[in-house]
Amino acid sequence: MVQAVRTVHQGKSALSPEVATKVVQQALTGKPSTASDQVEPLTPRELDVLRLAARGLTNRAIGHELGISHPTVQGHLASIYGRLNVNSRTEAVTEALRRGWIVIE
């Protein structure tokens, strides 16, 4: 307790970044954050791939559109699935829509 008071007196936070994030999340939304809400943001290229996947393009068509190889598209999708903790293109698109990261035009 004494250490926490000293830390705050020095202008620092007594809370870990993880706890501080949860406190802010709950204060802003009125609900606690969950593990599923804590994901690493997608890169701009991953968002490009996901937007095109949401439009129904195949991996080859996405690669052609973005000027990247088919295996590179597959790599981006694998990274997206891992970051979002999903197992399919449909789940990834659904999660990105839920988070407001992409919109379907």
PDB file of C-alpha atoms in Angstrom:
ATOM      1  CA  MET A   1       0.000   0.000   0.000  1.00  0.00           C
ATOM      2  CA  VAL A   2       2.797   2.379   0.911  1.00  0.00           C
ATOM      3  CA  GLN A   3       4.512   1.646  -2.407  1.00  0.00           C
ATOM      4  CA  ALA A   4       1.284   2.413  -4.290  1.00  0.00           C
ATOM      5  CA  VAL A   5       1.003   5.792  -2.540  1.00  0.00           C
ATOM      6  CA  ARG A   6       4.636   6.593  -3.367  1.00  0.00           C
ATOM      7  CA  THR A   7       4.096   5.606  -7.003  1.00  0.00           C
ATOM      8  CA  VAL A   8       1.043   7.858  -7.332  1.00  0.00           C
ATOM      9  CA  HIS A   9       2.871  10.691  -5.544  1.00  0.00           C
ATOM     10  CA  GLN A  10       5.580  10.463  -8.228  1.00  0.00           C
ATOM     11  CA  GLY A  11       2.917  11.041 -10.873  1.00  0.00           C
ATOM     12  CA  LYS A  12       2.841   7.435 -12.007  1.00  0.00           C
ATOM     13  CA  SER A  13      -0.045   4.989 -12.116  1.00  0.00           C
ATOM     14  CA  ALA A  14      -0.360   2.409  -9.388  1.00  0.00           C
ATOM     15  CA  LEU A  15      -2.310   0.198 -11.779  1.00  0.00           C
ATOM     16  CA  SER A  16      -0.783  -2.113 -14.336  1.00  0.00           C
ATOM     17  CA  PRO A  17      -1.565  -1.208 -17.970  1.00  0.00           C
ATOM     18  CA  GLU A  18      -3.882  -4.235 -18.198  1.00  0.00           C
ATOM     19  CA  VAL A  19      -5.888  -3.223 -15.130  1.00  0.00           C
ATOM     20  CA  ALA A  20      -5.977   0.429 -16.208  1.00  0.00           C
ATOM     21  CA  THR A  21      -7.344  -0.601 -19.618  1.00  0.00           C
ATOM     22  CA  LYS A  22     -10.109  -2.632 -17.994  1.00  0.00           C
ATOM     23  CA  VAL A  23     -11.030   0.204 -15.638  1.00  0.00           C
ATOM     24  CA  VAL A  24     -11.226   2.719 -18.497  1.00  0.00           C
ATOM     25  CA  GLN A  25     -13.230   0.276 -20.652  1.00  0.00           C
ATOM     26  CA  GLN A  26     -15.748  -0.259 -17.880  1.00  0.00           C
ATOM     27  CA  ALA A  27     -15.985   3.471 -17.157  1.00  0.00           C
ATOM     28  CA  LEU A  28     -16.593   4.353 -20.809  1.00  0.00           C
ATOM     29  CA  THR A  29     -19.020   1.592 -21.703  1.00  0.00           C
ATOM     30  CA  GLY A  30     -20.539   0.658 -18.392  1.00  0.00           C
ATOM     31  CA  LYS A  31     -19.489  -2.935 -18.931  1.00  0.00           C
ATOM     32  CA  PRO A  32     -16.274  -4.761 -18.158  1.00  0.00           C
ATOM     33  CA  SER A  33     -13.921  -5.581 -20.993  1.00  0.00           C
ATOM     34  CA  THR A  34     -13.526  -9.226 -21.901  1.00  0.00           C
ATOM     35  CA  ALA A  35     -10.580 -11.161 -23.225  1.00  0.00           C
ATOM     36  CA  SER A  36     -12.241 -11.235 -26.648  1.00  0.00           C
ATOM     37  CA  ASP A  37     -12.243  -7.421 -26.697  1.00  0.00           C
ATOM     38  CA  GLN A  38      -8.476  -7.343 -26.189  1.00  0.00           C
ATOM     39  CA  VAL A  39      -7.020  -7.996 -29.627  1.00  0.00           C
ATOM     40  CA  GLU A  40      -4.008  -6.591 -31.363  1.00  0.00           C
ATOM     41  CA  PRO A  41      -5.093  -4.187 -34.110  1.00  0.00           C
ATOM     42  CA  LEU A  42      -4.803  -5.331 -37.697  1.00  0.00           C
ATOM     43  CA  THR A  43      -2.200  -3.803 -39.979  1.00  0.00           C
ATOM     44  CA  PRO A  44      -3.365  -1.583 -42.843  1.00  0.00           C
ATOM     45  CA  ARG A  45      -2.554  -4.389 -45.314  1.00  0.00           C
ATOM     46  CA  GLU A  46      -4.502  -6.937 -43.262  1.00  0.00           C
ATOM     47  CA  LEU A  47      -7.477  -4.571 -43.282  1.00  0.00           C
ATOM     48  CA  ASP A  48      -7.153  -4.270 -47.075  1.00  0.00           C
ATOM     49  CA  VAL A  49      -7.217  -8.061 -47.386  1.00  0.00           C
ATOM     50  CA  LEU A  50     -10.192  -8.340 -45.033  1.00  0.00           C
ATOM     51  CA  ARG A  51     -12.173  -5.649 -46.869  1.00  0.00           C
ATOM     52  CA  LEU A  52     -11.709  -7.490 -50.159  1.00  0.00           C
ATOM     53  CA  ALA A  53     -12.566 -10.818 -48.529  1.00  0.00           C
ATOM     54  CA  ALA A  54     -15.756  -9.205 -47.213  1.00  0.00           C
ATOM     55  CA  ARG A  55     -16.636  -8.313 -50.820  1.00  0.00           C
ATOM     56  CA  GLY A  56     -16.395 -11.999 -51.690  1.00  0.00           C
ATOM     57  CA  LEU A  57     -13.117 -11.981 -53.612  1.00  0.00           C
ATOM     58  CA  THR A  58     -11.078 -15.181 -53.731  1.00  0.00           C
ATOM     59  CA  ASN A  59      -7.545 -15.236 -52.366  1.00  0.00           C
ATOM     60  CA  ARG A  60      -6.166 -15.093 -55.905  1.00  0.00           C
ATOM     61  CA  ALA A  61      -8.402 -12.123 -56.781  1.00  0.00           C
ATOM     62  CA  ILE A  62      -7.357 -10.341 -53.580  1.00  0.00           C
ATOM     63  CA  GLY A  63      -3.712 -10.912 -54.493  1.00  0.00           C
ATOM     64  CA  HIS A  64      -4.288  -9.590 -58.003  1.00  0.00           C
ATOM     65  CA  GLU A  65      -6.135  -6.523 -56.681  1.00  0.00           C
ATOM     66  CA  LEU A  66      -3.400  -5.705 -54.149  1.00  0.00           C
ATOM     67  CA  GLY A  67      -0.430  -6.732 -56.287  1.00  0.00           C
ATOM     68  CA  ILE A  68       0.682  -9.458 -53.895  1.00  0.00           C
ATOM     69  CA  SER A  69       1.040 -13.218 -54.293  1.00  0.00           C
ATOM     70  CA  HIS A  70      -1.605 -15.782 -53.425  1.00  0.00           C
ATOM     71  CA  PRO A  71       0.583 -17.230 -50.599  1.00  0.00           C
ATOM     72  CA  THR A  72       1.012 -13.723 -49.175  1.00  0.00           C
ATOM     73  CA  VAL A  73      -2.775 -13.321 -49.061  1.00  0.00           C
ATOM     74  CA  GLN A  74      -3.006 -16.667 -47.269  1.00  0.00           C
ATOM     75  CA  GLY A  75      -0.383 -15.469 -44.787  1.00  0.00           C
ATOM     76  CA  HIS A  76      -2.302 -12.264 -44.108  1.00  0.00           C
ATOM     77  CA  LEU A  77      -5.510 -14.245 -43.567  1.00  0.00           C
ATOM     78  CA  ALA A  78      -3.744 -16.620 -41.164  1.00  0.00           C
ATOM     79  CA  SER A  79      -2.459 -13.624 -39.209  1.00  0.00           C
ATOM     80  CA  ILE A  80      -5.939 -12.075 -39.161  1.00  0.00           C
ATOM     81  CA  TYR A  81      -7.490 -15.318 -37.901  1.00  0.00           C
ATOM     82  CA  GLY A  82      -4.897 -15.526 -35.144  1.00  0.00           C
ATOM     83  CA  ARG A  83      -5.302 -11.942 -34.013  1.00  0.00           C
ATOM     84  CA  LEU A  84      -9.094 -12.175 -33.978  1.00  0.00           C
ATOM     85  CA  ASN A  85      -9.112 -15.707 -32.547  1.00  0.00           C
ATOM     86  CA  VAL A  86     -11.350 -17.000 -35.343  1.00  0.00           C
ATOM     87  CA  ASN A  87     -11.191 -19.982 -37.675  1.00  0.00           C
ATOM     88  CA  SER A  88     -12.747 -18.803 -40.918  1.00  0.00           C
ATOM     89  CA  ARG A  89     -13.061 -15.939 -43.343  1.00  0.00           C
ATOM     90  CA  THR A  90     -16.732 -15.518 -42.379  1.00  0.00           C
ATOM     91  CA  GLU A  91     -15.892 -15.268 -38.682  1.00  0.00           C
ATOM     92  CA  ALA A  92     -13.099 -12.767 -39.400  1.00  0.00           C
ATOM     93  CA  VAL A  93     -15.372 -10.547 -41.492  1.00  0.00           C
ATOM     94  CA  THR A  94     -18.140 -10.771 -38.884  1.00  0.00           C
ATOM     95  CA  GLU A  95     -15.748  -9.797 -36.082  1.00  0.00           C
ATOM     96  CA  ALA A  96     -14.284  -6.895 -38.081  1.00  0.00           C
ATOM     97  CA  LEU A  97     -17.795  -5.631 -38.843  1.00  0.00           C
ATOM     98  CA  ARG A  98     -18.747  -5.911 -35.162  1.00  0.00           C
ATOM     99  CA  ARG A  99     -15.712  -3.867 -34.183  1.00  0.00           C
ATOM    100  CA  GLY A 100     -16.404  -1.265 -36.871  1.00  0.00           C
ATOM    101  CA  TRP A 101     -13.073  -1.904 -38.607  1.00  0.00           C
ATOM    102  CA  ILE A 102     -14.693  -2.489 -41.989  1.00  0.00           C
ATOM    103  CA  VAL A 103     -17.980  -1.647 -43.663  1.00  0.00           C
ATOM    104  CA  ILE A 104     -19.650  -3.508 -46.480  1.00  0.00           C
ATOM    105  CA  GLU A 105     -20.445  -1.212 -49.374  1.00  0.00           C
TER     106      GLU A 105
END
